[in-house]
Amino acid sequence: MNGMQRLAHISEDGREQSILEHLTGTAGLCAGFAAAFGAEEQGQLAGLAHDIGKYSAAFQRRLAGGPKVDHSTAGAFECLKCGQPLAAFAVAGHHSGLPDGGGQGDTSDQPTFCGRMKRGPEGKLESYSAWTEELSLPTCSPVFPGQNQAEGMFFTRMLYSCLVDADFLDTETFMAGAPTPRGSGETLNVLEQKLLTHISGWFPPQSPLNEQRCAVLERCLEQGEAQRPGLYTLTIPTGGGKTVASLAFALRHANTHGLRRIIYVVPYTSIIEQNAQVFRNILGEGNVLEHHSGVLCAANTEEASPASIRLEKAAENWDMPVVVTTAVQFFESLYAARSSSCRKLHNIAGSVVIFDEAQMLPIPYLRPCVFAIAQLVKRFRVSAVLCTATQPALNDIFHEFVPEFPAVELCPQGTYQKDLFRRITFRQAGKRSWEELSEELNRLQHVLCIVNSRKNAQELFSRLEPEGAFHLSTLMYPAHRKAVLDEIRARLKSGLTCRVVSTSLIEAGVDVDFPAVFREEAGLDSILQAAGRCNREGKRPPEECPVTIFQAENTPPPLFAVPIASEKETMKHYDQPDSQEAVAYYFQCLLNMKGPEALDQKDILPLMQEDRSFMPFRTVDERFHLIDSATRAVCIPRGDGKALGDCLRNGERSRSLFRELGQYSVSVYENHFQALWSAGDLELLDDGTAILSNVELYSETMGLSLEADNGKAYFV
């Protein structure tokens, strides 16, 4: 240490960074990030204050190998003295995560915000007053006078995101000796030109259907320029080209209004992989970040390329022009308390966010999800687009949270001729026994049948003639499902026999085209999604392409009761189930039957708004999980999965390895996991990772068996 210089970091090669250098560097970055939503002053304050506690002698001893020191409470206390409690929360949590606020009765030994703020006056923080010799903290104006607590928590997470990203980046740059390549990509202006080049060959359209698709595309480009940032719906029939049309709107809109990036939020990883590849084909590999649990990345391996390292770094803070992610990743991050989850949030501000297949927003968390979208539109200059063929009835909820931004439909009826998108004919078949249904399927050369449960899928599949029969379910690991889908598409293209039985996983975003589809009775949205797999390219007359709705011989799972009842009620009033009027009526019925309590099952919003709960960040994080049922991953040692399992046994652990393992793993519920373990069919490694040891339990056609007989289960 040079003289009295106080240090923040010492690099592995012995270089030193002073606290002042780190605070000013972090503050500059944090202020720049927060400027995107009008909070530059608060960002500057949080950045300057966050490591003030490092001025203590205790922390300087820590750098020399001493014990750990609480250095974040000091900066939070100073922010609170400045009259900035939201910045204080951000600083308090910049290492350990945003804390629960707690109450005035909390003691200084408690980890709540109120408890920690008592440590300063009680003298439990070692003196850090030397900071006053080197800097002063700025005075900030109030952020949102009169805001309610839920909005205050949302703003705090966004400010927290600015701080933790700035802190990481400044530290990373110092430790590496230079900025680490990450993110960036080409400008959105360049990307719009790439899109226009890509679609230039579509004009003039050569068929009536393509003429309608081009009309949708032109309308989206026009609206991208004409509409100001706000809340939008994009309702396009299946086959209308909504993926490219929504990208066209987003690029034109972002370039017109100075927005920074485009974020696609989709419900399934299968849709992500498909959409991300479309975007990469149009915009180039280096401009699209695919961020979800199943994405492959080699950044931590010897084979890592500069491009893969850049993408890995960009996944930490979404510093890319186009991001494609899951609803789970997006919404759970917006309600998280951990720095790793929140770090990217500030880069959502000033973006176009497209919610693909918007009808699949999870009903048990619907109100918190809509509240989050409303906050992004209201406070953070986000244009949100709910994009789907079956638009959910969310206007009333949006009006409650953001009445000043009524949703505007980008392609209202009249933009296109819907009859030209009608590619199928609906047929009600009533109740069918498995024998009757299988006989009907076996008479058809190309057919898809979608059922409501794995059990039903296995029952029906067992009755199909073996030649050209396929089964799809989530009990097959993703790489296996992808291989089966590739074979299905190849057989359909070549005209070979192809009969497929699947659970609902095939409904949304999976690009297959059958001349006939059977769908077990379900919600109207599921039925219409299933219909999107029938005559997808419109090459056959609608009357030759039936979508048959049937009742199975057994009772559907309880999960389907309300959607089925809503579908039946809708069909009493509408002849055409795919009309926008029928879809709107269905979703309104569904929400009414569920009741308001079911739209926020964990009471997230009441918890954030009630007086007795002060800023409950940690509690909200614990409650908000879109996938409630805990599952365990089982690695299947087949194909490349065998080598990946060997890597685990040899002690290898890296983010990229686990992402690759995601393509060769099946998620099972805890009771199924324990049954497999008790039967001796799993190899459990020291870190809890599980590998299927009894490979006879995995079938090439059916996937992983969960039907145990005396602790064992075999396919014959």
XYZ file of C-alpha atoms in Angstrom:
716
model
C 0.000 0.000 0.000
C 1.392 3.383 -0.977
C 1.372 5.770 2.005
C -2.149 6.364 3.267
C -3.837 5.281 0.036
C -6.906 3.156 0.786
C -7.454 0.252 -1.581
C -10.558 -1.363 -3.007
C -8.926 -4.232 -4.906
C -5.575 -5.885 -5.477
C -5.209 -7.893 -8.698
C -3.522 -11.273 -8.976
C -0.485 -9.626 -10.561
C -0.201 -7.159 -7.682
C -1.758 -4.051 -9.227
C -3.733 -1.840 -6.819
C -7.006 0.025 -7.306
C -7.800 2.757 -4.817
C -11.259 3.045 -3.296
C -11.661 6.473 -4.875
C -10.827 5.121 -8.345
C -13.331 2.299 -7.907
C -16.085 4.540 -6.526
C -15.767 7.159 -9.253
C -15.520 4.522 -11.979
C -18.565 2.672 -10.677
C -20.499 5.911 -10.172
C -19.883 6.998 -13.769
C -21.151 3.694 -15.138
C -24.083 3.504 -12.727
C -25.202 7.058 -13.511
C -24.999 6.330 -17.232
C -27.115 3.195 -16.881
C -29.703 4.913 -14.667
C -29.983 7.851 -17.061
C -32.007 5.535 -19.321
C -34.924 5.922 -16.881
C -34.295 9.405 -15.510
C -32.391 8.383 -12.374
C -28.883 9.574 -13.199
C -28.549 11.433 -9.859
C -29.544 8.373 -7.834
C -27.169 6.237 -9.909
C -24.292 8.636 -9.203
C -25.083 8.580 -5.481
C -25.346 4.792 -5.266
C -22.115 4.316 -7.216
C -20.135 6.731 -5.036
C -21.549 5.381 -1.771
C -21.593 1.622 -2.372
C -18.069 0.827 -1.095
C -17.558 3.675 1.385
C -17.267 0.999 4.091
C -13.967 -0.073 2.533
C -12.380 3.027 4.069
C -12.421 1.220 7.429
C -9.208 -0.223 8.813
C -11.010 -3.570 9.135
C -11.521 -3.798 5.386
C -7.947 -2.799 4.665
C -6.899 -5.705 6.905
C -9.292 -7.898 4.927
C -7.282 -7.174 1.766
C -4.248 -8.557 3.572
C -6.062 -11.790 4.422
C -8.107 -10.720 7.422
C -11.683 -11.806 8.221
C -14.703 -10.793 6.132
C -16.141 -7.341 6.772
C -19.615 -5.875 6.243
C -18.665 -2.944 4.024
C -22.024 -2.324 2.294
C -24.062 -1.199 5.322
C -21.936 1.950 5.718
C -22.741 3.206 2.207
C -26.435 2.399 2.666
C -26.452 4.363 5.921
C -24.911 7.389 4.186
C -27.532 7.215 1.386
C -30.263 7.113 4.005
C -28.775 10.203 5.661
C -29.009 11.877 2.209
C -32.759 11.184 2.164
C -32.485 8.493 -0.515
C -33.871 5.223 0.965
C -34.183 3.508 -2.440
C -30.512 4.100 -3.224
C -29.771 2.913 0.334
C -31.540 -0.406 -0.351
C -29.560 -0.839 -3.582
C -26.259 -0.214 -1.802
C -27.177 -2.458 1.140
C -27.800 -5.375 -1.199
C -25.028 -4.958 -3.753
C -23.240 -8.097 -2.521
C -25.680 -10.186 -0.518
C -28.871 -9.309 -2.423
C -31.692 -6.907 -1.676
C -32.856 -7.451 1.930
C -36.347 -7.395 3.358
C -37.077 -3.981 4.852
C -38.163 -5.320 8.215
C -39.518 -2.934 10.864
C -38.453 -0.335 13.396
C -38.460 -2.974 16.127
C -35.665 -4.929 14.423
C -32.373 -5.039 16.294
C -28.995 -4.234 14.744
C -28.129 -7.933 14.725
C -30.917 -8.718 12.261
C -30.178 -8.833 8.489
C -33.166 -6.669 7.516
C -32.640 -3.187 6.138
C -34.053 -1.569 9.301
C -31.828 -3.723 11.486
C -28.694 -2.941 9.500
C -29.396 0.804 9.505
C -29.202 0.728 13.331
C -25.584 -0.445 13.243
C -24.285 3.047 12.423
C -25.868 4.968 15.311
C -25.065 2.099 17.707
C -21.411 2.197 16.747
C -21.327 -1.383 15.471
C -19.652 -0.305 12.244
C -15.914 0.270 12.470
C -15.100 3.867 11.585
C -15.043 4.554 7.850
C -15.009 8.358 8.160
C -11.848 8.684 6.068
C -14.097 8.758 2.985
C -14.917 12.394 3.734
C -11.272 13.308 3.016
C -11.577 12.158 -0.604
C -15.124 12.733 -1.816
C -18.553 14.114 -1.052
C -21.945 12.647 -1.885
C -24.305 14.526 -4.232
C -27.718 15.864 -3.266
C -30.511 14.172 -5.223
C -34.078 15.193 -5.930
C -36.910 12.751 -5.128
C -37.438 10.158 -7.840
C -41.212 9.669 -7.933
C -43.001 11.903 -5.404
C -46.056 10.122 -4.025
C -45.184 6.697 -5.479
C -46.661 3.620 -3.813
C -44.479 0.958 -2.274
C -44.895 -1.595 -5.106
C -43.684 0.975 -7.640
C -40.880 1.972 -5.293
C -39.710 -1.636 -5.076
C -39.750 -1.945 -8.857
C -37.692 1.236 -9.249
C -35.265 0.056 -6.553
C -34.601 -3.194 -8.430
C -33.837 -1.219 -11.584
C -31.449 1.097 -9.698
C -29.942 -1.946 -7.971
C -29.361 -3.479 -11.407
C -27.440 -0.358 -12.496
C -25.268 -0.518 -9.404
C -24.386 -4.213 -9.449
C -23.639 -4.173 -13.187
C -21.477 -1.062 -12.834
C -19.673 -2.587 -9.834
C -19.019 -5.845 -11.690
C -17.821 -4.077 -14.834
C -15.463 -1.668 -13.075
C -13.976 -4.475 -10.977
C -13.720 -6.824 -13.955
C -11.931 -4.176 -16.023
C -9.422 -3.486 -13.258
C -8.735 -7.150 -12.546
C -8.258 -7.962 -16.250
C -6.220 -4.831 -16.892
C -8.505 -3.894 -19.787
C -12.228 -4.007 -20.647
C -13.437 -7.564 -21.300
C -15.104 -7.985 -24.717
C -18.832 -8.356 -24.210
C -22.109 -7.625 -25.916
C -22.365 -4.681 -28.277
C -23.129 -5.965 -31.800
C -24.162 -3.787 -34.728
C -26.489 -0.797 -34.446
C -30.243 -1.203 -34.792
C -30.083 0.981 -37.914
C -27.783 -1.565 -39.539
C -30.049 -4.402 -38.385
C -33.109 -2.733 -39.898
C -31.312 -2.515 -43.233
C -30.466 -6.222 -42.971
C -34.135 -6.988 -42.369
C -35.243 -4.869 -45.335
C -32.727 -6.678 -47.530
C -34.021 -10.027 -46.268
C -37.669 -9.245 -47.093
C -37.020 -7.400 -50.350
C -37.581 -10.592 -52.348
C -41.055 -10.983 -50.853
C -42.392 -8.090 -52.927
C -44.415 -8.212 -55.057
C -46.088 -11.237 -53.391
C -46.705 -14.221 -55.664
C -49.800 -15.733 -54.010
C -52.958 -14.488 -52.236
C -51.653 -15.805 -48.889
C -48.271 -14.110 -49.312
C -50.102 -10.943 -50.284
C -51.802 -10.965 -46.880
C -48.508 -11.671 -45.090
C -46.906 -8.732 -46.883
C -49.847 -6.516 -45.913
C -49.238 -7.428 -42.258
C -45.520 -6.757 -42.664
C -46.038 -3.347 -44.276
C -48.550 -2.377 -41.595
C -46.055 -3.278 -38.836
C -43.341 -1.174 -40.473
C -45.739 1.771 -40.770
C -46.888 1.442 -37.162
C -43.312 1.162 -35.952
C -42.747 4.686 -37.180
C -46.185 6.140 -36.404
C -46.686 4.920 -32.824
C -44.960 6.393 -29.782
C -43.497 4.104 -27.070
C -46.367 2.442 -25.224
C -48.454 -0.710 -24.900
C -49.437 -2.685 -28.005
C -51.049 -5.900 -29.133
C -50.202 -7.701 -32.357
C -52.916 -10.212 -33.225
C -52.072 -12.180 -36.374
C -53.565 -15.543 -37.429
C -51.260 -18.561 -37.352
C -49.330 -18.526 -40.619
C -49.471 -14.741 -40.853
C -45.732 -14.288 -40.399
C -45.840 -12.725 -36.938
C -42.196 -13.529 -36.108
C -40.758 -11.411 -38.933
C -43.584 -8.837 -38.736
C -42.974 -8.245 -35.029
C -39.224 -7.904 -35.677
C -39.981 -5.367 -38.421
C -42.141 -3.310 -36.045
C -39.537 -3.501 -33.299
C -36.597 -2.381 -35.456
C -38.470 0.458 -37.140
C -39.986 1.573 -33.805
C -36.650 1.454 -31.965
C -34.849 3.422 -34.661
C -37.630 6.012 -34.888
C -37.763 6.653 -31.140
C -34.184 6.052 -30.050
C -34.819 2.797 -28.186
C -31.810 0.631 -27.420
C -32.570 -3.033 -27.976
C -35.222 -5.629 -28.751
C -36.132 -8.344 -26.252
C -38.274 -11.360 -27.170
C -39.954 -13.148 -24.266
C -41.292 -16.588 -25.159
C -42.865 -19.384 -23.101
C -40.853 -22.403 -24.262
C -37.209 -23.076 -25.042
C -38.341 -24.884 -28.212
C -39.781 -21.593 -29.487
C -36.658 -19.692 -28.412
C -34.384 -21.972 -30.411
C -36.594 -21.618 -33.475
C -37.077 -17.839 -33.236
C -33.449 -17.144 -32.363
C -32.323 -19.047 -35.446
C -34.703 -17.014 -37.626
C -33.257 -13.803 -36.174
C -29.670 -15.000 -36.618
C -30.368 -15.865 -40.242
C -31.684 -12.340 -40.846
C -29.473 -10.229 -38.568
C -26.261 -12.236 -38.189
C -24.893 -14.504 -35.469
C -23.169 -11.730 -33.519
C -26.308 -9.653 -32.976
C -28.603 -12.151 -31.244
C -28.266 -13.362 -27.649
C -30.171 -16.532 -26.830
C -30.490 -16.638 -23.028
C -32.120 -19.649 -21.382
C -31.175 -22.746 -19.436
C -30.764 -24.978 -22.473
C -28.503 -22.751 -24.581
C -25.093 -24.163 -25.416
C -22.035 -22.076 -24.634
C -18.368 -22.989 -24.591
C -17.068 -19.857 -22.894
C -15.522 -21.758 -19.990
C -13.849 -24.466 -22.027
C -10.552 -24.690 -23.868
C -12.519 -24.527 -27.139
C -13.963 -21.132 -26.236
C -13.778 -18.606 -29.073
C -13.794 -14.818 -28.685
C -17.374 -14.847 -30.012
C -18.562 -17.415 -27.457
C -16.860 -15.518 -24.621
C -18.575 -12.320 -25.768
C -21.971 -14.033 -25.786
C -21.341 -15.547 -22.348
C -20.491 -12.115 -20.949
C -23.503 -10.536 -22.687
C -25.805 -13.081 -21.012
C -24.843 -11.560 -17.649
C -26.244 -8.107 -18.461
C -28.075 -8.430 -21.833
C -25.695 -6.021 -23.553
C -26.793 -7.078 -27.068
C -29.093 -5.525 -29.683
C -31.482 -8.511 -29.775
C -32.138 -10.779 -26.773
C -34.343 -13.883 -26.889
C -35.285 -15.296 -23.486
C -37.981 -17.190 -21.582
C -40.891 -15.828 -19.578
C -39.401 -17.597 -16.541
C -36.055 -15.812 -16.960
C -37.672 -12.442 -17.672
C -40.315 -12.220 -14.953
C -38.422 -14.033 -12.196
C -35.553 -11.582 -12.721
C -37.960 -8.645 -12.353
C -39.039 -9.992 -8.943
C -35.633 -11.269 -7.816
C -33.426 -10.041 -4.968
C -30.091 -11.568 -6.049
C -27.498 -9.526 -7.913
C -26.869 -12.227 -10.531
C -30.553 -12.241 -11.506
C -31.086 -8.470 -11.340
C -27.879 -7.346 -13.041
C -29.417 -7.229 -16.526
C -32.645 -5.406 -15.612
C -31.484 -1.868 -16.387
C -30.899 -2.909 -19.996
C -34.635 -3.585 -20.372
C -35.249 0.166 -20.022
C -35.605 1.903 -23.368
C -36.309 -1.354 -25.219
C -39.007 -2.919 -27.369
C -40.157 -6.017 -25.463
C -42.222 -8.521 -27.442
C -44.158 -11.151 -25.505
C -44.553 -13.963 -28.018
C -47.492 -16.345 -27.463
C -48.805 -13.847 -24.907
C -51.806 -16.053 -24.114
C -49.394 -18.290 -22.192
C -48.603 -15.772 -19.454
C -48.994 -17.920 -16.307
C -52.429 -17.413 -14.731
C -51.278 -17.984 -11.096
C -48.905 -15.011 -11.538
C -50.883 -13.061 -14.128
C -51.443 -9.891 -12.088
C -47.778 -9.556 -10.981
C -46.654 -10.181 -14.586
C -49.043 -7.539 -15.952
C -47.970 -5.132 -13.186
C -44.328 -5.598 -14.222
C -45.120 -4.941 -17.899
C -47.155 -1.877 -16.899
C -44.255 -0.504 -14.825
C -41.824 -0.959 -17.711
C -44.152 0.943 -20.029
C -45.063 3.622 -17.484
C -41.672 4.420 -15.940
C -38.919 2.933 -18.069
C -39.718 3.924 -21.666
C -40.445 0.391 -22.821
C -42.720 -0.432 -25.724
C -44.412 -3.733 -24.837
C -46.050 -5.819 -27.560
C -48.353 -8.763 -26.720
C -47.959 -10.908 -29.814
C -50.174 -13.938 -30.533
C -52.868 -15.448 -32.703
C -55.072 -15.793 -29.607
C -54.954 -12.503 -27.719
C -55.696 -12.850 -23.966
C -58.231 -10.524 -22.327
C -55.899 -8.349 -20.258
C -57.241 -4.858 -20.951
C -58.992 -4.533 -17.580
C -55.874 -5.485 -15.621
C -53.654 -3.177 -17.678
C -56.156 -0.361 -17.206
C -55.925 -0.858 -13.441
C -52.128 -0.509 -13.445
C -51.448 1.863 -16.326
C -54.664 3.640 -17.450
C -52.683 6.309 -19.316
C -51.427 3.701 -21.837
C -54.404 1.882 -23.404
C -53.325 -1.058 -25.544
C -53.270 -0.308 -29.282
C -53.692 -3.116 -31.827
C -50.977 -2.861 -34.479
C -52.847 -4.926 -37.080
C -56.583 -4.389 -36.542
C -59.172 -6.399 -38.457
C -59.197 -5.086 -41.978
C -55.405 -5.081 -42.313
C -55.688 -8.546 -43.851
C -58.402 -10.888 -45.109
C -58.710 -13.479 -42.386
C -60.543 -15.951 -44.618
C -57.354 -16.349 -46.647
C -55.606 -17.548 -43.486
C -58.323 -20.143 -42.855
C -56.507 -23.383 -43.585
C -58.513 -25.920 -41.589
C -62.033 -27.085 -40.725
C -63.010 -27.812 -37.118
C -64.854 -31.054 -36.382
C -66.441 -32.123 -33.085
C -66.117 -35.896 -32.633
C -67.567 -36.390 -29.133
C -66.298 -39.150 -26.887
C -63.877 -41.693 -28.339
C -62.503 -44.862 -26.788
C -58.792 -45.511 -27.273
C -59.686 -48.356 -29.619
C -61.939 -46.151 -31.773
C -59.440 -43.319 -31.824
C -56.449 -45.508 -32.685
C -58.399 -47.173 -35.520
C -59.188 -43.747 -36.980
C -55.573 -42.603 -36.680
C -54.246 -45.809 -38.243
C -56.444 -45.210 -41.318
C -54.612 -41.926 -41.996
C -51.124 -41.778 -43.474
C -50.164 -38.420 -41.949
C -51.766 -37.359 -38.664
C -50.943 -35.641 -35.375
C -52.870 -36.345 -32.174
C -52.359 -34.173 -29.080
C -53.577 -35.361 -25.678
C -53.653 -33.882 -22.187
C -51.350 -36.225 -20.272
C -48.280 -38.404 -20.645
C -50.367 -41.404 -19.619
C -52.837 -40.816 -22.438
C -50.011 -40.303 -24.926
C -48.417 -43.606 -23.962
C -51.758 -45.445 -24.032
C -52.631 -44.188 -27.505
C -49.146 -44.616 -28.926
C -49.098 -48.274 -27.870
C -52.123 -48.870 -30.143
C -50.650 -47.322 -33.289
C -49.210 -49.444 -36.078
C -45.417 -49.392 -35.588
C -44.440 -48.194 -39.059
C -44.013 -44.403 -38.992
C -45.357 -44.011 -35.429
C -43.788 -41.396 -33.147
C -44.287 -40.301 -29.554
C -43.265 -36.953 -28.038
C -43.255 -35.911 -24.387
C -41.168 -34.022 -21.840
C -39.875 -37.384 -20.580
C -37.603 -37.346 -23.636
C -34.481 -35.227 -23.249
C -34.422 -32.136 -25.531
C -31.761 -33.370 -27.965
C -33.770 -36.582 -28.395
C -37.019 -34.670 -29.041
C -35.248 -32.489 -31.586
C -33.929 -35.556 -33.418
C -37.413 -37.110 -33.470
C -38.952 -33.863 -34.777
C -36.317 -33.722 -37.518
C -37.257 -37.258 -38.543
C -40.971 -36.390 -38.450
C -40.424 -33.394 -40.752
C -38.324 -35.487 -43.128
C -41.011 -38.191 -43.383
C -43.756 -35.621 -43.966
C -41.689 -33.982 -46.688
C -40.960 -37.273 -48.440
C -44.543 -38.551 -48.117
C -43.705 -41.503 -45.863
C -46.202 -42.678 -43.254
C -46.058 -40.455 -40.170
C -48.418 -40.724 -37.186
C -47.499 -38.704 -34.106
C -48.927 -38.736 -30.590
C -47.772 -35.876 -28.374
C -48.524 -33.965 -25.233
C -49.114 -30.217 -25.573
C -45.383 -29.477 -25.906
C -45.782 -29.561 -29.708
C -48.505 -26.906 -29.806
C -46.707 -23.591 -29.530
C -43.989 -22.655 -31.967
C -43.028 -26.137 -33.216
C -42.915 -25.942 -36.995
C -44.653 -29.084 -38.304
C -47.328 -29.352 -40.992
C -49.907 -32.186 -40.909
C -52.986 -32.558 -43.132
C -55.023 -33.768 -40.139
C -54.829 -33.019 -36.413
C -56.747 -34.555 -33.504
C -56.904 -32.635 -30.206
C -58.214 -33.956 -26.918
C -60.732 -31.499 -25.472
C -58.897 -28.625 -23.732
C -58.943 -24.856 -23.463
C -59.742 -22.925 -26.635
C -56.223 -21.470 -26.753
C -54.739 -24.987 -26.764
C -57.145 -26.113 -29.473
C -56.233 -23.164 -31.675
C -52.524 -23.721 -31.085
C -52.991 -27.357 -32.106
C -54.813 -26.178 -35.226
C -51.676 -24.206 -36.107
C -49.919 -27.554 -36.783
C -52.524 -28.439 -39.446
C -52.097 -27.333 -43.086
C -49.571 -24.829 -41.756
C -48.363 -23.829 -45.226
C -51.883 -23.597 -46.648
C -51.102 -25.935 -49.557
C -54.355 -27.902 -49.219
C -58.019 -26.803 -49.280
C -59.397 -26.163 -45.749
C -62.169 -28.714 -46.184
C -59.529 -31.421 -46.671
C -57.708 -30.532 -43.437
C -59.831 -31.348 -40.375
C -58.937 -30.485 -36.790
C -60.908 -33.039 -34.796
C -61.778 -32.256 -31.168
C -62.570 -35.344 -29.093
C -63.182 -36.423 -25.517
C -60.915 -39.184 -24.261
C -62.415 -42.201 -22.536
C -60.895 -41.148 -19.197
C -61.477 -37.955 -17.205
C -59.033 -35.126 -18.013
C -56.633 -33.981 -15.258
C -58.111 -31.381 -12.848
C -55.820 -28.737 -14.356
C -57.983 -28.785 -17.507
C -61.390 -28.435 -15.819
C -61.728 -24.631 -15.955
C -60.225 -24.224 -19.475
C -62.565 -26.926 -20.816
C -65.575 -25.355 -19.102
C -64.604 -21.960 -20.558
C -64.240 -23.486 -24.021
C -67.666 -25.136 -23.787
C -69.264 -21.855 -22.678
C -67.618 -20.015 -25.558
C -68.840 -22.530 -28.127
C -72.425 -21.911 -26.990
C -72.102 -18.380 -28.373
C -69.721 -18.625 -31.340
C -69.714 -20.884 -34.393
C -66.141 -20.052 -35.368
C -63.787 -20.857 -32.474
C -60.889 -19.009 -34.138
C -62.637 -15.639 -34.454
C -61.141 -12.790 -32.407
C -64.520 -12.344 -30.728
C -64.613 -15.980 -29.625
C -61.050 -15.855 -28.348
C -61.724 -12.679 -26.334
C -64.908 -14.218 -24.878
C -63.023 -17.401 -23.967
C -60.257 -15.610 -22.092
C -62.753 -13.443 -20.236
C -64.673 -16.590 -19.225
C -61.439 -18.223 -18.138
C -60.404 -15.297 -15.927
C -63.914 -14.967 -14.474
C -64.091 -18.680 -13.638
C -60.636 -18.626 -12.083
C -61.539 -15.597 -9.959
C -59.266 -12.679 -8.995
C -57.502 -14.603 -6.222
C -56.233 -17.166 -8.730
C -54.468 -14.461 -10.764
C -51.993 -13.770 -7.943
C -51.901 -17.078 -6.156
C -48.956 -16.180 -3.885
C -50.319 -12.715 -2.979
C -47.277 -11.003 -4.457
C -48.909 -7.628 -5.098
C -50.763 -7.426 -1.753
C -47.492 -8.249 0.004
C -45.716 -5.385 -1.766
C -48.545 -2.942 -1.116
C -49.543 -3.638 2.491
C -48.457 -1.164 5.151
C -47.059 -3.684 7.608
C -44.598 -5.147 5.088
C -41.768 -2.684 4.381
C -40.037 -3.365 1.047
C -40.121 -7.213 1.335
C -37.589 -7.930 -1.444
C -36.328 -11.262 -0.112
C -39.813 -12.580 0.665
C -41.114 -11.655 -2.797
C -38.116 -13.401 -4.379
C -38.919 -16.561 -2.412
C -42.584 -16.488 -3.459
C -42.284 -15.601 -7.134
C -41.450 -18.758 -9.076
C -43.364 -19.353 -12.304
C -42.558 -23.061 -12.159
C -43.821 -23.947 -8.697
C -43.365 -27.702 -8.627
C -39.796 -28.526 -7.704
C -38.180 -30.836 -10.250
C -34.841 -32.621 -10.363
C -32.761 -33.093 -13.485
C -31.621 -36.591 -14.440
C -28.792 -36.831 -16.963
C -29.461 -39.509 -19.590
C -26.181 -41.154 -20.696
C -27.149 -41.649 -24.348
C -25.392 -40.139 -27.352
C -23.298 -37.129 -26.319
C -24.939 -37.355 -22.901
C -22.669 -40.305 -22.055
C -19.497 -38.246 -22.500
C -21.026 -35.346 -20.560
C -21.863 -37.709 -17.697
C -18.230 -38.881 -17.705
C -17.134 -35.242 -17.398
C -19.281 -34.928 -14.279
C -17.810 -38.102 -12.793
C -14.311 -36.714 -13.417
C -15.154 -33.647 -11.335
C -15.625 -31.138 -14.137
C -18.023 -28.294 -13.298
C -18.743 -25.250 -15.455
C -21.696 -23.239 -16.642
C -21.155 -24.401 -20.216
C -21.059 -28.065 -19.154
C -24.359 -27.780 -17.306
C -25.928 -25.983 -20.263
C -24.887 -28.826 -22.553
C -26.211 -31.307 -19.996
C -29.575 -29.550 -20.252
C -29.919 -30.999 -23.747
C -29.437 -34.527 -22.343
C -31.458 -34.309 -19.136
C -35.051 -35.037 -18.159
C -36.722 -33.092 -15.347
C -38.820 -35.215 -12.987
C -40.849 -34.384 -9.894
C -39.292 -35.048 -6.507
C -41.411 -38.146 -5.789
C -40.383 -39.721 -9.117
C -36.759 -38.810 -8.447
C -36.854 -40.472 -5.025
C -38.501 -43.586 -6.493
C -35.704 -43.915 -9.065
C -33.081 -43.360 -6.362
C -34.657 -45.862 -3.969
C -34.772 -48.462 -6.729
C -31.049 -48.038 -7.365
C -31.572 -46.618 -10.840
C -29.682 -43.355 -10.281
C -26.039 -42.526 -9.684
C -25.956 -39.522 -7.355
C -22.729 -37.495 -7.387
C -21.370 -35.515 -4.428
C -22.966 -32.229 -5.582
C -26.400 -33.839 -5.983
C -26.174 -34.207 -9.764
C -27.977 -37.364 -10.910
C -27.102 -39.692 -13.790
C -29.436 -42.491 -14.896
C -27.553 -45.691 -14.134
C -30.245 -48.123 -15.305
C -30.297 -47.161 -18.989
C -33.000 -49.784 -19.670
C -35.432 -47.287 -18.149
C -34.975 -44.999 -21.151
C -36.766 -45.975 -24.332
C -35.965 -44.746 -27.839
C -39.675 -44.233 -28.447
C -41.115 -43.277 -25.047
C -38.298 -41.594 -23.131
C -37.808 -42.098 -19.391
C -40.142 -44.535 -17.671
C -41.671 -43.452 -14.365
C -43.919 -46.495 -13.954
C -42.289 -48.587 -11.277
C -42.946 -52.244 -10.484
C -41.319 -53.311 -7.225
C -38.962 -50.388 -7.585
C -38.071 -51.239 -11.197
C -39.504 -50.279 -14.561
C -38.603 -51.702 -17.938
C -39.866 -51.154 -21.454
C -40.695 -54.244 -23.472
